[in-house]
Amino acid sequence: MSTRWARVWFGSTAAAVCAGLVVQILVVATAGQSRWASVPARIFNVFCYFTIQSNVIVGVTCLLLALRLDRRTTVFRVARLIGLVGITITGIVYHVAIAHLVEFDSWALVADQLTHTVVPVATVVGWLVFGPRGHTSWRVAWFVLAYPIAYVTFTLIRGRIVTFYPYHFIDVTTLGYGKVAANSVWIALLFLAFTAGYHVLDERLGRADT
């Protein structure tokens, strides 16, 4: 029974991710005004946001779990933990620091709620209830840090080329490289803290199940 419901939960989470991404892409593609001249450029820009990338990683890993729960490769375990940590940070940071600054309506509101609320909550609840347990380790945790480093690096290089930064805290045109470097360290530390926290919690939950 638990296996069946786990697969249903993971499949539903993946479906929520897919719905959120489709709606977001349609909203961006049909927007009346945009700094990006072409629709492909608009869509590509969507996937340059941390929120969207976290949703994609969660969607792929949850879909794989829905198809088969027993996945033990290091690559999958790292991707699973990256998605879990990334989507947790997405939900918390958005609702604490960003939600009151933006206002959406219509389909944009639907996309916003799916990517920033529904998917983060479903992902964390799914992990707490269904696991799978034993997928984390300190070795996996250190690999997870490669993602925020790669994201910041890509964003800074792309920002230098197109003069656009998806988030204020890594906008070197207004903050300068020194401040952005300091912010990047805080991002890495935040990632490390959540990663370590999930690893410790995973071990405790695993012991409770035995």
GROMACS .gro file of C-alpha atoms in nm:
model
  210
    1MET     CA    1   0.000   0.000   0.000
    2SER     CA    2   0.271   0.250   0.098
    3THR     CA    3   0.463   0.174  -0.223
    4ARG     CA    4   0.156   0.237  -0.437
    5TRP     CA    5   0.075   0.565  -0.263
    6ALA     CA    6   0.438   0.674  -0.282
    7ARG     CA    7   0.435   0.630  -0.657
    8VAL     CA    8   0.102   0.815  -0.681
    9TRP     CA    9   0.240   1.103  -0.474
   10PHE     CA   10   0.558   1.131  -0.676
   11GLY     CA   11   0.364   1.109  -1.000
   12SER     CA   12   0.125   1.381  -0.884
   13THR     CA   13   0.416   1.605  -0.785
   14ALA     CA   14   0.573   1.557  -1.127
   15ALA     CA   15   0.239   1.642  -1.287
   16ALA     CA   16   0.215   1.961  -1.080
   17VAL     CA   17   0.563   2.059  -1.198
   18CYS     CA   18   0.467   1.995  -1.559
   19ALA     CA   19   0.148   2.198  -1.526
   20GLY     CA   20   0.333   2.489  -1.366
   21LEU     CA   21   0.600   2.492  -1.634
   22VAL     CA   22   0.351   2.471  -1.921
   23VAL     CA   23   0.141   2.755  -1.783
   24GLN     CA   24   0.449   2.968  -1.715
   25ILE     CA   25   0.583   2.916  -2.065
   26LEU     CA   26   0.248   3.001  -2.221
   27VAL     CA   27   0.220   3.318  -2.010
   28VAL     CA   28   0.569   3.431  -2.110
   29ALA     CA   29   0.529   3.334  -2.476
   30THR     CA   30   0.205   3.529  -2.513
   31ALA     CA   31   0.305   3.832  -2.307
   32GLY     CA   32   0.237   4.162  -2.480
   33GLN     CA   33   0.562   4.325  -2.368
   34SER     CA   34   0.904   4.174  -2.301
   35ARG     CA   35   1.269   4.272  -2.309
   36TRP     CA   36   1.326   3.961  -2.521
   37ALA     CA   37   1.246   4.006  -2.889
   38SER     CA   38   1.168   3.644  -2.976
   39VAL     CA   39   0.954   3.377  -2.814
   40PRO     CA   40   1.244   3.126  -2.797
   41ALA     CA   41   1.450   3.387  -2.609
   42ARG     CA   42   1.164   3.443  -2.365
   43ILE     CA   43   1.127   3.071  -2.303
   44PHE     CA   44   1.501   3.023  -2.258
   45ASN     CA   45   1.502   3.305  -2.003
   46VAL     CA   46   1.231   3.126  -1.803
   47PHE     CA   47   1.468   2.834  -1.750
   48CYS     CA   48   1.740   3.067  -1.624
   49TYR     CA   49   1.549   3.122  -1.300
   50PHE     CA   50   1.647   2.920  -0.992
   51THR     CA   51   1.279   2.856  -0.921
   52ILE     CA   52   1.220   2.696  -1.258
   53GLN     CA   53   1.539   2.490  -1.250
   54SER     CA   54   1.449   2.359  -0.904
   55ASN     CA   55   1.103   2.267  -1.031
   56VAL     CA   56   1.252   2.086  -1.331
   57ILE     CA   57   1.491   1.882  -1.115
   58VAL     CA   58   1.208   1.793  -0.877
   59GLY     CA   59   0.981   1.700  -1.167
   60VAL     CA   60   1.235   1.469  -1.330
   61THR     CA   61   1.339   1.295  -1.007
   62CYS     CA   62   0.978   1.252  -0.891
   63LEU     CA   63   0.877   1.111  -1.228
   64LEU     CA   64   1.162   0.860  -1.209
   65LEU     CA   65   1.051   0.760  -0.858
   66ALA     CA   66   0.693   0.724  -0.975
   67LEU     CA   67   0.814   0.481  -1.241
   68ARG     CA   68   1.046   0.290  -1.005
   69LEU     CA   69   1.111   0.362  -0.639
   70ASP     CA   70   1.434   0.165  -0.609
   71ARG     CA   71   1.691   0.406  -0.749
   72ARG     CA   72   2.030   0.404  -0.579
   73THR     CA   73   2.280   0.552  -0.824
   74THR     CA   74   2.491   0.838  -0.697
   75VAL     CA   75   2.377   1.061  -0.983
   76PHE     CA   76   2.013   1.012  -0.891
   77ARG     CA   77   2.073   1.060  -0.520
   78VAL     CA   78   2.257   1.386  -0.585
   79ALA     CA   79   1.986   1.510  -0.822
   80ARG     CA   80   1.713   1.413  -0.574
   81LEU     CA   81   1.880   1.606  -0.292
   82ILE     CA   82   1.953   1.907  -0.516
   83GLY     CA   83   1.587   1.921  -0.611
   84LEU     CA   84   1.471   1.884  -0.250
   85VAL     CA   85   1.703   2.153  -0.115
   86GLY     CA   86   1.650   2.384  -0.411
   87ILE     CA   87   1.271   2.370  -0.396
   88THR     CA   88   1.274   2.418  -0.019
   89ILE     CA   89   1.482   2.734  -0.054
   90THR     CA   90   1.258   2.846  -0.340
   91GLY     CA   91   0.943   2.818  -0.131
   92ILE     CA   92   1.086   2.977   0.184
   93VAL     CA   93   1.270   3.267   0.020
   94TYR     CA   94   0.978   3.347  -0.211
   95HIS     CA   95   0.714   3.361   0.062
   96VAL     CA   96   0.939   3.538   0.314
   97ALA     CA   97   1.111   3.796   0.093
   98ILE     CA   98   0.955   3.815  -0.253
   99ALA     CA   99   0.580   3.737  -0.252
  100HIS     CA  100   0.479   4.076  -0.110
  101LEU     CA  101   0.676   4.255  -0.382
  102VAL     CA  102   0.496   4.102  -0.680
  103GLU     CA  103   0.136   4.079  -0.788
  104PHE     CA  104   0.001   3.832  -1.041
  105ASP     CA  105  -0.341   3.761  -1.185
  106SER     CA  106  -0.506   3.514  -1.419
  107TRP     CA  107  -0.280   3.236  -1.550
  108ALA     CA  108   0.034   3.405  -1.422
  109LEU     CA  109  -0.107   3.360  -1.070
  110VAL     CA  110  -0.169   2.991  -1.141
  111ALA     CA  111   0.190   2.942  -1.253
  112ASP     CA  112   0.316   3.136  -0.953
  113GLN     CA  113   0.121   2.924  -0.704
  114LEU     CA  114   0.220   2.596  -0.866
  115THR     CA  115   0.593   2.668  -0.886
  116HIS     CA  116   0.633   2.856  -0.557
  117THR     CA  117   0.380   2.688  -0.327
  118VAL     CA  118   0.223   2.364  -0.451
  119VAL     CA  119   0.541   2.196  -0.575
  120PRO     CA  120   0.759   2.297  -0.277
  121VAL     CA  121   0.501   2.173  -0.025
  122ALA     CA  122   0.431   1.851  -0.218
  123THR     CA  123   0.803   1.780  -0.255
  124VAL     CA  124   0.889   1.826   0.112
  125VAL     CA  125   0.583   1.637   0.236
  126GLY     CA  126   0.650   1.357  -0.013
  127TRP     CA  127   1.010   1.327   0.103
  128LEU     CA  128   0.913   1.326   0.471
  129VAL     CA  129   0.641   1.064   0.426
  130PHE     CA  130   0.772   0.843   0.148
  131GLY     CA  131   1.146   0.910   0.130
  132PRO     CA  132   1.297   0.695  -0.003
  133ARG     CA  133   1.523   0.678   0.300
  134GLY     CA  134   1.896   0.623   0.287
  135HIS     CA  135   1.956   0.827  -0.027
  136THR     CA  136   2.165   1.093   0.147
  137SER     CA  137   2.523   1.085   0.273
  138TRP     CA  138   2.793   1.339   0.347
  139ARG     CA  139   2.953   1.249   0.014
  140VAL     CA  140   2.627   1.320  -0.168
  141ALA     CA  141   2.585   1.640   0.034
  142TRP     CA  142   2.917   1.780  -0.088
  143PHE     CA  143   2.826   1.699  -0.449
  144VAL     CA  144   2.506   1.901  -0.402
  145LEU     CA  145   2.710   2.217  -0.349
  146ALA     CA  146   2.822   2.200  -0.710
  147TYR     CA  147   2.475   2.313  -0.821
  148PRO     CA  148   2.458   2.659  -0.656
  149ILE     CA  149   2.818   2.724  -0.764
  150ALA     CA  150   2.734   2.629  -1.123
  151TYR     CA  151   2.411   2.833  -1.116
  152VAL     CA  152   2.577   3.151  -0.992
  153THR     CA  153   2.865   3.111  -1.237
  154PHE     CA  154   2.629   3.062  -1.533
  155THR     CA  155   2.410   3.354  -1.425
  156LEU     CA  156   2.705   3.593  -1.393
  157ILE     CA  157   2.851   3.494  -1.730
  158ARG     CA  158   2.515   3.520  -1.905
  159GLY     CA  159   2.436   3.846  -1.725
  160ARG     CA  160   2.759   3.997  -1.850
  161ILE     CA  161   2.657   3.906  -2.206
  162VAL     CA  162   2.288   4.001  -2.206
  163THR     CA  163   2.294   4.256  -1.920
  164PHE     CA  164   2.013   4.078  -1.737
  165TYR     CA  165   2.018   3.912  -1.396
  166PRO     CA  166   1.713   3.718  -1.277
  167TYR     CA  167   1.762   3.814  -0.912
  168HIS     CA  168   1.871   4.138  -0.747
  169PHE     CA  169   2.120   3.973  -0.510
  170ILE     CA  170   2.342   3.865  -0.803
  171ASP     CA  171   2.298   4.176  -1.016
  172VAL     CA  172   2.653   4.308  -1.048
  173THR     CA  173   2.537   4.617  -1.237
  174THR     CA  174   2.378   4.752  -0.917
  175LEU     CA  175   2.569   4.570  -0.641
  176GLY     CA  176   2.917   4.522  -0.783
  177TYR     CA  177   3.119   4.202  -0.787
  178GLY     CA  178   3.228   4.232  -0.424
  179LYS     CA  179   2.873   4.234  -0.288
  180VAL     CA  180   2.763   3.964  -0.531
  181ALA     CA  181   3.056   3.746  -0.422
  182ALA     CA  182   2.952   3.787  -0.059
  183ASN     CA  183   2.591   3.704  -0.147
  184SER     CA  184   2.710   3.396  -0.336
  185VAL     CA  185   2.890   3.273  -0.025
  186TRP     CA  186   2.569   3.311   0.174
  187ILE     CA  187   2.380   3.118  -0.094
  188ALA     CA  188   2.633   2.835  -0.073
  189LEU     CA  189   2.613   2.833   0.308
  190LEU     CA  190   2.232   2.826   0.293
  191PHE     CA  191   2.247   2.534   0.052
  192LEU     CA  192   2.497   2.356   0.277
  193ALA     CA  193   2.282   2.412   0.586
  194PHE     CA  194   1.967   2.269   0.428
  195THR     CA  195   2.160   1.984   0.270
  196ALA     CA  196   2.318   1.887   0.603
  197GLY     CA  197   1.983   1.925   0.778
  198TYR     CA  198   1.808   1.694   0.535
  199HIS     CA  199   2.088   1.439   0.563
  200VAL     CA  200   2.068   1.431   0.942
  201LEU     CA  201   1.689   1.413   0.931
  202ASP     CA  202   1.704   1.133   0.674
  203GLU     CA  203   1.926   0.927   0.902
  204ARG     CA  204   1.693   0.978   1.197
  205LEU     CA  205   1.382   0.896   0.998
  206GLY     CA  206   1.557   0.587   0.861
  207ARG     CA  207   1.635   0.465   1.212
  208ALA     CA  208   1.275   0.531   1.318
  209ASP     CA  209   1.147   0.313   1.035
  210THR     CA  210   1.363   0.015   1.138
   0.00000   0.00000   0.00000
